[in-house]
Amino acid sequence: MKTDDILMCPGPNDIADRVLRAMIRPATAPGSPEFQEVFEQVHERLAQVFQTSNQVITVPGSGRTGLESAILSVLEPGDPTLTITAGYFGSMAIRIITNAGGKADEISFPWGEPLDLERIEEKIAQGGYKLVTMVHNETSSGALYQEAGAVARMAHQHGALFLLDAISSLGGAPLPTDEWEVDLCVSCSHKAMASPIGHGYVAVSDRAWSVMEQRKEPCRSTFFNLLNWKAQPSEEAVGGRTHRRPQVVFSSVHVYYALHEALQMILEEGVEQRWNRHRINAQAFREGIQALGLKPLAKPEIASPTVTCIPLPEGIRPADFLQKLRAEHGIYTTRGLGPYRENAIRIGHMGVTAIPRCILHTLYAMESVLASFGYPVSPGAAVSRAGQVYAEAQQHQPEIGAVP
Ligand SMILES: Cc1ncc(COP(=O)(O)O)c(C=O)c1O
């Protein structure tokens, strides 16, 4: 990456200078009172973004270690599970479940299409499942599934825990963890949270803690066993707090400093304002893309506020398109996945890149790259259409164009 390139991957995505600079601090021990205070605050702030009063655990790694720790902590060999899939990332839970000795059942929907809640309810009612999992924001197709609350209720009615993969939505889309009664809400640092790669997060409900506490066989993982991370009432209160969170591994002190600052930025902006900013910038991007004659993969009613998957015109290879986008316009992103690997690209408009400056530049760059491949474009149409979306939005929310 050159320093002025923009990282518009669907994760990792760009990081604000303020967050990067927060890491320029002297080394300290994870057990120092100074760091413990930061550690406590990070978890309190994360809970605010998750909209939860549940404990949030930060597991070292990335989104997938968050998923793995959540699944390993509740699942015992032979436990039946159901995974709802509508893209590439749904299947990640299936791999983890199978490796953990669980029985993985799947109900799948076409990429970019809405879910059918009746079919899901029927399946859950028949299955006797211990765990039901689904993805909130399917990063492979660019679709957001807001029915998680309804699915959680179905799971609970039939005695199952509910795991939601909110890896590419936390910080970029409404995620009412408590209202939806999510038992294991999983996310990570480097997508819409706009922080460096380093952690998976899991917000754990009381229902999930009690399943962990009542296991017949102990969890087979030491460092991914969430029970080992559970905050305990502290004999010696730190910073006036009554809970102390165990640090089960040596904490990556500087990554926490960055996350602390990223969370500060989110709370300064306000979570609702941030969700609106993502929604409007995503809309501007999608409408701009359509003005170029392209069509996002996900159906408009479920279009994601953080990522768009765009099938390319026939004959243009994603590798060639992305190479030009990067070399000529300084935009770094990635191709589609699974069946869209050879014919689509994905743009992450999340965190610090969900702003007009990045959206308008990307639209201009895409238009220019398409034209260089001989695809007929109407010059300026994409930027102009996006500009109209911003103008309409600004009538209601004058601050929407502001860089946070
Ligand atoms: C929805 C979803 N789930 C899981 C993952 C895996 O997370 P990570 O790559 O951070 O380990 C990703 C990554 O893109 C994702 O988008």
Tab-separated table of C-alpha atoms and ligand atoms in Angstrom:
chain	number	residue	atom	x	y	z
A	1	MET	CA	0.000	0.000	0.000
A	2	LYS	CA	1.166	3.532	-0.726
A	3	THR	CA	0.389	5.934	2.092
A	4	ASP	CA	-2.264	7.756	0.103
A	5	ASP	CA	-3.995	4.596	-1.175
A	6	ILE	CA	-7.446	3.912	0.217
A	7	LEU	CA	-8.160	0.477	1.658
A	8	MET	CA	-11.732	-0.255	0.592
A	9	CYS	CA	-11.739	-3.993	1.155
A	10	PRO	CA	-14.798	-5.492	2.793
A	11	GLY	CA	-12.435	-5.883	5.721
A	12	PRO	CA	-9.795	-5.027	6.625
A	13	ASN	CA	-10.791	-1.471	5.807
A	14	ASP	CA	-9.047	1.858	6.285
A	15	ILE	CA	-8.062	3.217	9.692
A	16	ALA	CA	-8.189	6.854	10.810
A	17	ASP	CA	-4.840	8.555	11.507
A	18	ARG	CA	-6.110	9.313	14.991
A	19	VAL	CA	-6.459	5.585	15.649
A	20	LEU	CA	-3.039	4.756	14.211
A	21	ARG	CA	-1.421	7.498	16.286
A	22	ALA	CA	-3.020	6.115	19.447
A	23	MET	CA	-0.580	3.203	19.187
A	24	ILE	CA	2.470	5.459	19.525
A	25	ARG	CA	2.809	4.982	23.243
A	26	PRO	CA	5.473	3.427	25.422
A	27	ALA	CA	5.393	-0.321	25.948
A	28	THR	CA	3.649	-1.392	29.102
A	29	ALA	CA	2.782	-4.662	30.801
A	30	PRO	CA	-0.773	-5.971	30.268
A	31	GLY	CA	-1.103	-6.221	34.036
A	32	SER	CA	-0.206	-2.578	34.704
A	33	PRO	CA	-3.015	-0.553	36.310
A	34	GLU	CA	-2.732	1.935	33.434
A	35	PHE	CA	-3.439	-0.765	30.831
A	36	GLN	CA	-6.115	-2.480	32.917
A	37	GLU	CA	-8.041	0.776	32.952
A	38	VAL	CA	-7.889	0.909	29.135
A	39	PHE	CA	-8.875	-2.782	28.967
A	40	GLU	CA	-11.961	-2.151	31.141
A	41	GLN	CA	-12.996	0.916	29.166
A	42	VAL	CA	-12.623	-0.853	25.819
A	43	HIS	CA	-15.046	-3.552	26.938
A	44	GLU	CA	-17.543	-1.067	28.338
A	45	ARG	CA	-17.469	0.942	25.106
A	46	LEU	CA	-17.772	-2.177	22.973
A	47	ALA	CA	-20.921	-3.141	24.882
A	48	GLN	CA	-22.403	0.252	23.972
A	49	VAL	CA	-21.756	-0.349	20.277
A	50	PHE	CA	-23.223	-3.865	20.550
A	51	GLN	CA	-26.252	-2.244	22.257
A	52	THR	CA	-25.976	-4.783	25.036
A	53	SER	CA	-25.702	-5.121	28.758
A	54	ASN	CA	-24.112	-8.553	28.190
A	55	GLN	CA	-20.403	-9.006	28.671
A	56	VAL	CA	-18.315	-8.617	25.555
A	57	ILE	CA	-15.170	-10.730	25.304
A	58	THR	CA	-12.290	-9.743	23.010
A	59	VAL	CA	-10.591	-12.898	21.755
A	60	PRO	CA	-7.195	-12.588	20.046
A	61	GLY	CA	-7.231	-13.164	16.299
A	62	SER	CA	-9.931	-11.928	13.937
A	63	GLY	CA	-13.603	-12.508	13.247
A	64	ARG	CA	-13.141	-16.222	12.759
A	65	THR	CA	-11.507	-16.765	16.149
A	66	GLY	CA	-14.506	-14.961	17.655
A	67	LEU	CA	-16.756	-17.470	15.858
A	68	GLU	CA	-14.610	-20.416	16.861
A	69	SER	CA	-14.470	-19.431	20.523
A	70	ALA	CA	-18.246	-18.910	20.661
A	71	ILE	CA	-18.956	-22.287	19.051
A	72	LEU	CA	-16.311	-24.290	20.963
A	73	SER	CA	-17.496	-22.834	24.258
A	74	VAL	CA	-21.092	-24.064	23.951
A	75	LEU	CA	-20.872	-27.087	21.666
A	76	GLU	CA	-20.250	-30.660	22.808
A	77	PRO	CA	-19.516	-33.611	20.503
A	78	GLY	CA	-22.698	-34.856	18.831
A	79	ASP	CA	-24.702	-31.668	19.480
A	80	PRO	CA	-27.095	-30.893	16.618
A	81	THR	CA	-26.868	-27.435	15.067
A	82	LEU	CA	-28.535	-25.509	12.276
A	83	THR	CA	-26.754	-22.939	10.134
A	84	ILE	CA	-28.650	-20.553	7.891
A	85	THR	CA	-26.534	-19.759	4.841
A	86	ALA	CA	-26.963	-17.261	2.026
A	87	GLY	CA	-23.374	-16.814	0.933
A	88	TYR	CA	-19.785	-17.756	1.640
A	89	PHE	CA	-19.491	-16.769	5.291
A	90	GLY	CA	-22.469	-18.753	6.594
A	91	SER	CA	-20.474	-21.870	5.828
A	92	MET	CA	-17.582	-20.832	8.061
A	93	ALA	CA	-19.672	-21.742	11.123
A	94	ILE	CA	-20.374	-25.174	9.588
A	95	ARG	CA	-16.650	-25.910	9.279
A	96	ILE	CA	-16.028	-24.962	12.897
A	97	ILE	CA	-19.030	-26.971	14.143
A	98	THR	CA	-17.978	-30.053	12.198
A	99	ASN	CA	-14.387	-29.858	13.445
A	100	ALA	CA	-15.690	-29.517	17.001
A	101	GLY	CA	-17.597	-32.817	16.575
A	102	GLY	CA	-21.021	-31.177	16.296
A	103	LYS	CA	-23.697	-32.294	13.835
A	104	ALA	CA	-24.128	-29.543	11.283
A	105	ASP	CA	-27.427	-29.134	9.486
A	106	GLU	CA	-27.897	-26.321	6.954
A	107	ILE	CA	-30.718	-24.376	5.409
A	108	SER	CA	-29.495	-22.363	2.473
A	109	PHE	CA	-30.788	-19.476	0.372
A	110	PRO	CA	-29.446	-18.021	-2.881
A	111	TRP	CA	-26.744	-15.345	-2.567
A	112	GLY	CA	-28.153	-11.838	-2.330
A	113	GLU	CA	-31.762	-13.049	-1.854
A	114	PRO	CA	-34.008	-12.521	1.182
A	115	LEU	CA	-34.469	-15.314	3.738
A	116	ASP	CA	-37.714	-17.242	3.974
A	117	LEU	CA	-38.679	-17.119	7.656
A	118	GLU	CA	-41.424	-19.723	7.299
A	119	ARG	CA	-38.991	-22.296	5.950
A	120	ILE	CA	-36.541	-21.434	8.719
A	121	GLU	CA	-39.195	-21.790	11.402
A	122	GLU	CA	-40.278	-25.179	10.046
A	123	LYS	CA	-36.692	-26.385	10.027
A	124	ILE	CA	-35.951	-25.160	13.546
A	125	ALA	CA	-39.157	-26.722	14.870
A	126	GLN	CA	-38.200	-30.134	13.460
A	127	GLY	CA	-34.555	-30.238	14.370
A	128	GLY	CA	-34.080	-30.376	18.164
A	129	TYR	CA	-31.061	-28.138	17.688
A	130	LYS	CA	-28.763	-26.913	20.440
A	131	LEU	CA	-27.462	-23.988	18.408
A	132	VAL	CA	-28.773	-21.965	15.460
A	133	THR	CA	-26.351	-19.689	13.593
A	134	MET	CA	-26.772	-17.035	10.930
A	135	VAL	CA	-24.881	-14.138	9.383
A	136	HIS	CA	-26.185	-10.606	9.905
A	137	ASN	CA	-24.330	-8.986	7.023
A	138	GLU	CA	-23.223	-11.477	4.359
A	139	THR	CA	-19.962	-9.911	3.208
A	140	SER	CA	-19.725	-12.158	0.155
A	141	SER	CA	-22.979	-10.960	-1.416
A	142	GLY	CA	-23.441	-7.545	0.226
A	143	ALA	CA	-26.775	-8.447	1.849
A	144	LEU	CA	-27.994	-7.423	5.305
A	145	TYR	CA	-30.384	-9.759	7.127
A	146	GLN	CA	-32.308	-7.812	9.748
A	147	GLU	CA	-34.548	-10.768	10.694
A	148	ALA	CA	-32.089	-11.956	13.325
A	149	GLY	CA	-34.482	-11.076	16.163
A	150	ALA	CA	-37.231	-13.240	14.676
A	151	VAL	CA	-34.840	-16.154	14.158
A	152	ALA	CA	-33.528	-15.781	17.728
A	153	ARG	CA	-37.082	-16.066	19.049
A	154	MET	CA	-37.668	-19.224	16.999
A	155	ALA	CA	-34.421	-20.716	18.277
A	156	HIS	CA	-35.319	-19.945	21.899
A	157	GLN	CA	-38.845	-21.314	21.531
A	158	HIS	CA	-37.311	-24.622	20.524
A	159	GLY	CA	-34.608	-24.666	23.190
A	160	ALA	CA	-31.651	-23.596	21.033
A	161	LEU	CA	-29.039	-20.892	21.530
A	162	PHE	CA	-28.751	-18.269	18.807
A	163	LEU	CA	-25.403	-17.154	17.367
A	164	LEU	CA	-25.264	-14.120	15.083
A	165	ASP	CA	-22.203	-13.424	12.955
A	166	ALA	CA	-22.169	-9.607	12.950
A	167	ILE	CA	-18.564	-9.476	11.787
A	168	SER	CA	-19.080	-6.971	8.987
A	169	SER	CA	-22.005	-5.048	10.489
A	170	LEU	CA	-20.970	-3.977	14.011
A	171	GLY	CA	-20.418	-0.219	13.914
A	172	GLY	CA	-22.002	0.126	10.463
A	173	ALA	CA	-25.568	-1.152	10.835
A	174	PRO	CA	-28.166	-1.264	13.616
A	175	LEU	CA	-27.384	-4.270	15.787
A	176	PRO	CA	-29.674	-4.379	18.832
A	177	THR	CA	-28.046	-7.418	20.467
A	178	ASP	CA	-30.245	-7.350	23.585
A	179	GLU	CA	-33.509	-6.483	21.860
A	180	TRP	CA	-32.916	-9.357	19.410
A	181	GLU	CA	-31.867	-11.634	22.306
A	182	VAL	CA	-28.700	-12.798	20.593
A	183	ASP	CA	-26.853	-15.298	22.807
A	184	LEU	CA	-23.509	-15.196	21.044
A	185	CYS	CA	-23.061	-12.037	18.996
A	186	VAL	CA	-19.759	-12.215	17.154
A	187	SER	CA	-17.809	-9.435	15.489
A	188	CYS	CA	-14.292	-8.083	14.998
A	189	SER	CA	-12.082	-5.006	14.937
A	190	HIS	CA	-11.105	-4.374	11.343
A	191	LYS	CA	-14.309	-3.860	9.406
A	192	ALA	CA	-16.887	-1.173	10.242
A	193	MET	CA	-15.167	-0.671	13.618
A	194	ALA	CA	-12.218	0.822	11.704
A	195	SER	CA	-9.564	-0.514	14.051
A	196	PRO	CA	-6.470	-2.647	13.310
A	197	ILE	CA	-6.835	-6.414	12.900
A	198	GLY	CA	-6.336	-8.142	16.225
A	199	HIS	CA	-9.532	-9.390	17.826
A	200	GLY	CA	-12.764	-11.259	17.463
A	201	TYR	CA	-15.512	-10.096	19.807
A	202	VAL	CA	-18.262	-12.140	21.395
A	203	ALA	CA	-21.146	-10.630	23.371
A	204	VAL	CA	-22.380	-13.457	25.608
A	205	SER	CA	-25.907	-13.708	27.064
A	206	ASP	CA	-26.726	-15.221	30.472
A	207	ARG	CA	-28.387	-18.097	28.622
A	208	ALA	CA	-25.116	-18.849	26.830
A	209	TRP	CA	-23.056	-18.567	30.036
A	210	SER	CA	-25.309	-21.077	31.746
A	211	VAL	CA	-24.981	-23.538	28.831
A	212	MET	CA	-21.188	-23.229	29.215
A	213	GLU	CA	-21.397	-23.707	32.967
A	214	GLN	CA	-23.564	-26.811	32.634
A	215	ARG	CA	-21.542	-28.655	30.016
A	216	LYS	CA	-21.225	-32.405	30.551
A	217	GLU	CA	-17.743	-32.451	29.033
A	218	PRO	CA	-15.342	-29.570	29.575
A	219	CYS	CA	-14.546	-27.332	26.611
A	220	ARG	CA	-11.606	-28.788	24.672
A	221	SER	CA	-9.949	-25.415	24.172
A	222	THR	CA	-7.988	-23.544	26.794
A	223	PHE	CA	-7.582	-20.109	25.284
A	224	PHE	CA	-10.815	-20.043	23.284
A	225	ASN	CA	-12.981	-21.169	26.183
A	226	LEU	CA	-15.054	-18.051	26.846
A	227	LEU	CA	-15.731	-19.099	30.428
A	228	ASN	CA	-12.053	-18.476	31.139
A	229	TRP	CA	-12.536	-14.894	29.967
A	230	LYS	CA	-15.668	-14.198	31.980
A	231	ALA	CA	-15.395	-11.108	34.144
A	232	GLN	CA	-15.313	-11.960	37.815
A	233	PRO	CA	-16.339	-9.836	40.760
A	234	SER	CA	-13.080	-8.261	41.824
A	235	GLU	CA	-11.827	-8.285	45.354
A	236	GLU	CA	-9.691	-5.311	44.563
A	237	ALA	CA	-11.762	-2.926	42.516
A	238	VAL	CA	-9.778	-1.346	39.692
A	239	GLY	CA	-10.630	2.251	38.838
A	240	GLY	CA	-13.679	2.070	41.105
A	241	ARG	CA	-15.122	-0.847	39.119
A	242	THR	CA	-16.502	-3.997	40.637
A	243	HIS	CA	-15.585	-6.343	37.830
A	244	ARG	CA	-12.237	-7.418	36.674
A	245	ARG	CA	-11.766	-9.078	33.363
A	246	PRO	CA	-9.241	-11.902	33.172
A	247	GLN	CA	-6.624	-11.528	30.469
A	248	VAL	CA	-6.340	-15.158	29.389
A	249	VAL	CA	-3.441	-14.441	27.040
A	250	PHE	CA	-0.929	-11.610	27.073
A	251	SER	CA	-3.002	-8.752	25.721
A	252	SER	CA	-1.813	-6.972	22.570
A	253	VAL	CA	-1.514	-3.686	24.450
A	254	HIS	CA	-1.039	-1.412	21.462
A	255	VAL	CA	-3.892	-2.927	19.484
A	256	TYR	CA	-6.118	-2.171	22.476
A	257	TYR	CA	-4.885	1.433	22.511
A	258	ALA	CA	-5.985	1.712	18.881
A	259	LEU	CA	-9.334	0.072	19.584
A	260	HIS	CA	-9.877	2.391	22.548
A	261	GLU	CA	-9.457	5.372	20.216
A	262	ALA	CA	-11.614	3.852	17.463
A	263	LEU	CA	-14.382	3.346	20.025
A	264	GLN	CA	-13.952	6.909	21.228
A	265	MET	CA	-14.502	8.070	17.630
A	266	ILE	CA	-17.618	5.924	17.305
A	267	LEU	CA	-19.135	7.244	20.515
A	268	GLU	CA	-18.239	10.853	19.657
A	269	GLU	CA	-20.060	10.453	16.364
A	270	GLY	CA	-22.950	8.567	17.980
A	271	VAL	CA	-23.933	5.076	16.896
A	272	GLU	CA	-27.182	6.125	15.252
A	273	GLN	CA	-25.514	8.894	13.297
A	274	ARG	CA	-22.883	6.379	12.239
A	275	TRP	CA	-25.485	3.892	11.009
A	276	ASN	CA	-27.172	6.681	9.022
A	277	ARG	CA	-23.875	7.749	7.549
A	278	HIS	CA	-23.245	4.178	6.389
A	279	ARG	CA	-26.763	3.801	4.995
A	280	ILE	CA	-26.632	7.014	2.935
A	281	ASN	CA	-23.117	6.513	1.618
A	282	ALA	CA	-23.969	2.931	0.640
A	283	GLN	CA	-27.070	4.152	-1.158
A	284	ALA	CA	-25.062	6.810	-3.012
A	285	PHE	CA	-22.569	4.144	-4.038
A	286	ARG	CA	-25.194	1.687	-5.250
A	287	GLU	CA	-27.091	4.299	-7.227
A	288	GLY	CA	-23.833	5.511	-8.759
A	289	ILE	CA	-22.965	1.949	-9.773
A	290	GLN	CA	-26.351	1.563	-11.411
A	291	ALA	CA	-25.821	4.791	-13.340
A	292	LEU	CA	-22.810	2.990	-14.832
A	293	GLY	CA	-25.091	0.209	-16.004
A	294	LEU	CA	-23.915	-2.270	-13.335
A	295	LYS	CA	-26.168	-4.055	-10.868
A	296	PRO	CA	-25.217	-4.882	-7.285
A	297	LEU	CA	-25.650	-8.579	-6.494
A	298	ALA	CA	-27.921	-8.168	-3.450
A	299	LYS	CA	-31.599	-7.353	-3.868
A	300	PRO	CA	-32.192	-3.614	-3.142
A	301	GLU	CA	-34.404	-4.280	-0.103
A	302	ILE	CA	-31.610	-6.132	1.680
A	303	ALA	CA	-28.630	-4.147	0.357
A	304	SER	CA	-25.859	-3.887	2.930
A	305	PRO	CA	-24.784	-0.520	4.325
A	306	THR	CA	-21.149	-1.681	4.602
A	307	VAL	CA	-20.309	-3.727	1.500
A	308	THR	CA	-21.435	-4.027	-2.102
A	309	CYS	CA	-20.709	-6.971	-4.393
A	310	ILE	CA	-20.716	-5.923	-8.052
A	311	PRO	CA	-20.737	-8.429	-10.919
A	312	LEU	CA	-18.571	-7.022	-13.731
A	313	PRO	CA	-19.572	-6.854	-17.398
A	314	GLU	CA	-18.785	-10.032	-19.288
A	315	GLY	CA	-15.211	-10.274	-20.472
A	316	ILE	CA	-13.690	-8.079	-17.712
A	317	ARG	CA	-11.730	-10.172	-15.232
A	318	PRO	CA	-11.786	-9.045	-11.588
A	319	ALA	CA	-7.993	-9.437	-11.303
A	320	ASP	CA	-7.414	-7.036	-14.229
A	321	PHE	CA	-10.051	-4.579	-13.034
A	322	LEU	CA	-8.672	-4.510	-9.478
A	323	GLN	CA	-5.107	-4.105	-10.679
A	324	LYS	CA	-6.058	-0.948	-12.607
A	325	LEU	CA	-8.213	0.360	-9.794
A	326	ARG	CA	-5.218	0.144	-7.529
A	327	ALA	CA	-2.438	1.248	-9.844
A	328	GLU	CA	-4.298	4.130	-11.481
A	329	HIS	CA	-6.598	5.304	-8.703
A	330	GLY	CA	-5.074	4.131	-5.413
A	331	ILE	CA	-8.078	2.053	-4.390
A	332	TYR	CA	-7.313	-1.353	-2.937
A	333	THR	CA	-10.112	-3.893	-2.749
A	334	THR	CA	-10.873	-7.483	-3.507
A	335	ARG	CA	-12.798	-9.839	-5.770
A	336	GLY	CA	-15.969	-11.846	-5.256
A	337	LEU	CA	-16.023	-15.186	-3.492
A	338	GLY	CA	-17.289	-18.665	-4.351
A	339	PRO	CA	-19.276	-18.553	-7.629
A	340	TYR	CA	-18.475	-14.807	-7.980
A	341	ARG	CA	-14.703	-15.155	-7.704
A	342	GLU	CA	-14.090	-14.827	-11.432
A	343	ASN	CA	-16.777	-12.291	-12.291
A	344	ALA	CA	-17.367	-9.825	-9.452
A	345	ILE	CA	-15.584	-7.380	-7.176
A	346	ARG	CA	-16.532	-6.202	-3.696
A	347	ILE	CA	-16.213	-2.701	-2.273
A	348	GLY	CA	-16.184	-2.116	1.476
A	349	HIS	CA	-17.690	1.289	2.364
A	350	MET	CA	-17.383	1.040	6.080
A	351	GLY	CA	-15.912	2.883	9.049
A	352	VAL	CA	-13.795	5.764	7.782
A	353	THR	CA	-14.438	5.021	4.087
A	354	ALA	CA	-18.231	5.444	4.332
A	355	ILE	CA	-17.855	9.099	3.360
A	356	PRO	CA	-18.568	11.025	0.146
A	357	ARG	CA	-14.853	11.586	-0.549
A	358	CYS	CA	-14.212	7.834	-0.814
A	359	ILE	CA	-17.511	6.964	-2.487
A	360	LEU	CA	-17.247	9.646	-5.183
A	361	HIS	CA	-13.611	8.842	-5.887
A	362	THR	CA	-14.401	5.120	-6.177
A	363	LEU	CA	-17.281	5.787	-8.574
A	364	TYR	CA	-15.103	7.983	-10.751
A	365	ALA	CA	-12.323	5.378	-10.666
A	366	MET	CA	-14.687	2.547	-11.590
A	367	GLU	CA	-16.097	4.547	-14.477
A	368	SER	CA	-12.608	5.277	-15.728
A	369	VAL	CA	-11.442	1.646	-15.457
A	370	LEU	CA	-14.579	0.375	-17.183
A	371	ALA	CA	-14.023	2.855	-20.028
A	372	SER	CA	-10.417	1.691	-20.361
A	373	PHE	CA	-11.743	-1.833	-21.047
A	374	GLY	CA	-13.967	-0.461	-23.798
A	375	TYR	CA	-17.180	-0.668	-21.758
A	376	PRO	CA	-19.578	2.141	-22.788
A	377	VAL	CA	-20.032	4.599	-19.932
A	378	SER	CA	-21.724	7.920	-19.825
A	379	PRO	CA	-18.974	10.167	-18.383
A	380	GLY	CA	-19.802	11.647	-14.984
A	381	ALA	CA	-23.116	9.777	-14.642
A	382	ALA	CA	-22.132	7.764	-11.566
A	383	VAL	CA	-20.714	10.700	-9.595
A	384	SER	CA	-23.634	12.858	-10.607
A	385	ARG	CA	-26.218	10.286	-9.448
A	386	ALA	CA	-24.418	9.822	-6.128
A	387	GLY	CA	-24.295	13.602	-5.743
A	388	GLN	CA	-28.079	13.701	-6.056
A	389	VAL	CA	-28.423	11.093	-3.296
A	390	TYR	CA	-26.234	13.234	-1.015
A	391	ALA	CA	-28.158	16.384	-1.882
A	392	GLU	CA	-31.459	14.699	-1.002
A	393	ALA	CA	-30.028	13.276	2.230
A	394	GLN	CA	-28.567	16.607	3.268
A	395	GLN	CA	-31.969	18.225	3.203
A	396	HIS	CA	-32.826	16.031	6.174
A	397	GLN	CA	-29.379	15.517	7.697
A	398	PRO	CA	-27.003	18.395	6.909
A	399	GLU	CA	-24.090	16.678	8.698
A	400	ILE	CA	-24.111	13.585	6.469
A	401	GLY	CA	-21.262	14.696	4.266
A	402	ALA	CA	-18.968	15.444	7.190
A	403	VAL	CA	-15.865	13.372	7.742
A	404	PRO	CA	-16.167	12.016	11.288
B	1	LIG	C1	-19.548	-12.291	7.726
B	1	LIG	C2	-18.149	-12.745	8.002
B	1	LIG	N1	-17.941	-13.776	8.826
B	1	LIG	C3	-16.700	-14.221	9.119
B	1	LIG	C4	-15.583	-13.626	8.577
B	1	LIG	C5	-14.208	-14.071	8.965
B	1	LIG	O1	-13.632	-13.028	9.710
B	1	LIG	P1	-12.058	-12.716	9.671
B	1	LIG	O2	-11.656	-12.700	8.259
B	1	LIG	O3	-11.943	-11.409	10.373
B	1	LIG	O4	-11.401	-13.813	10.450
B	1	LIG	C6	-15.745	-12.568	7.680
B	1	LIG	C7	-14.595	-11.928	7.022
B	1	LIG	O5	-14.721	-11.242	6.036
B	1	LIG	C8	-17.053	-12.106	7.402
B	1	LIG	O6	-17.255	-11.066	6.578
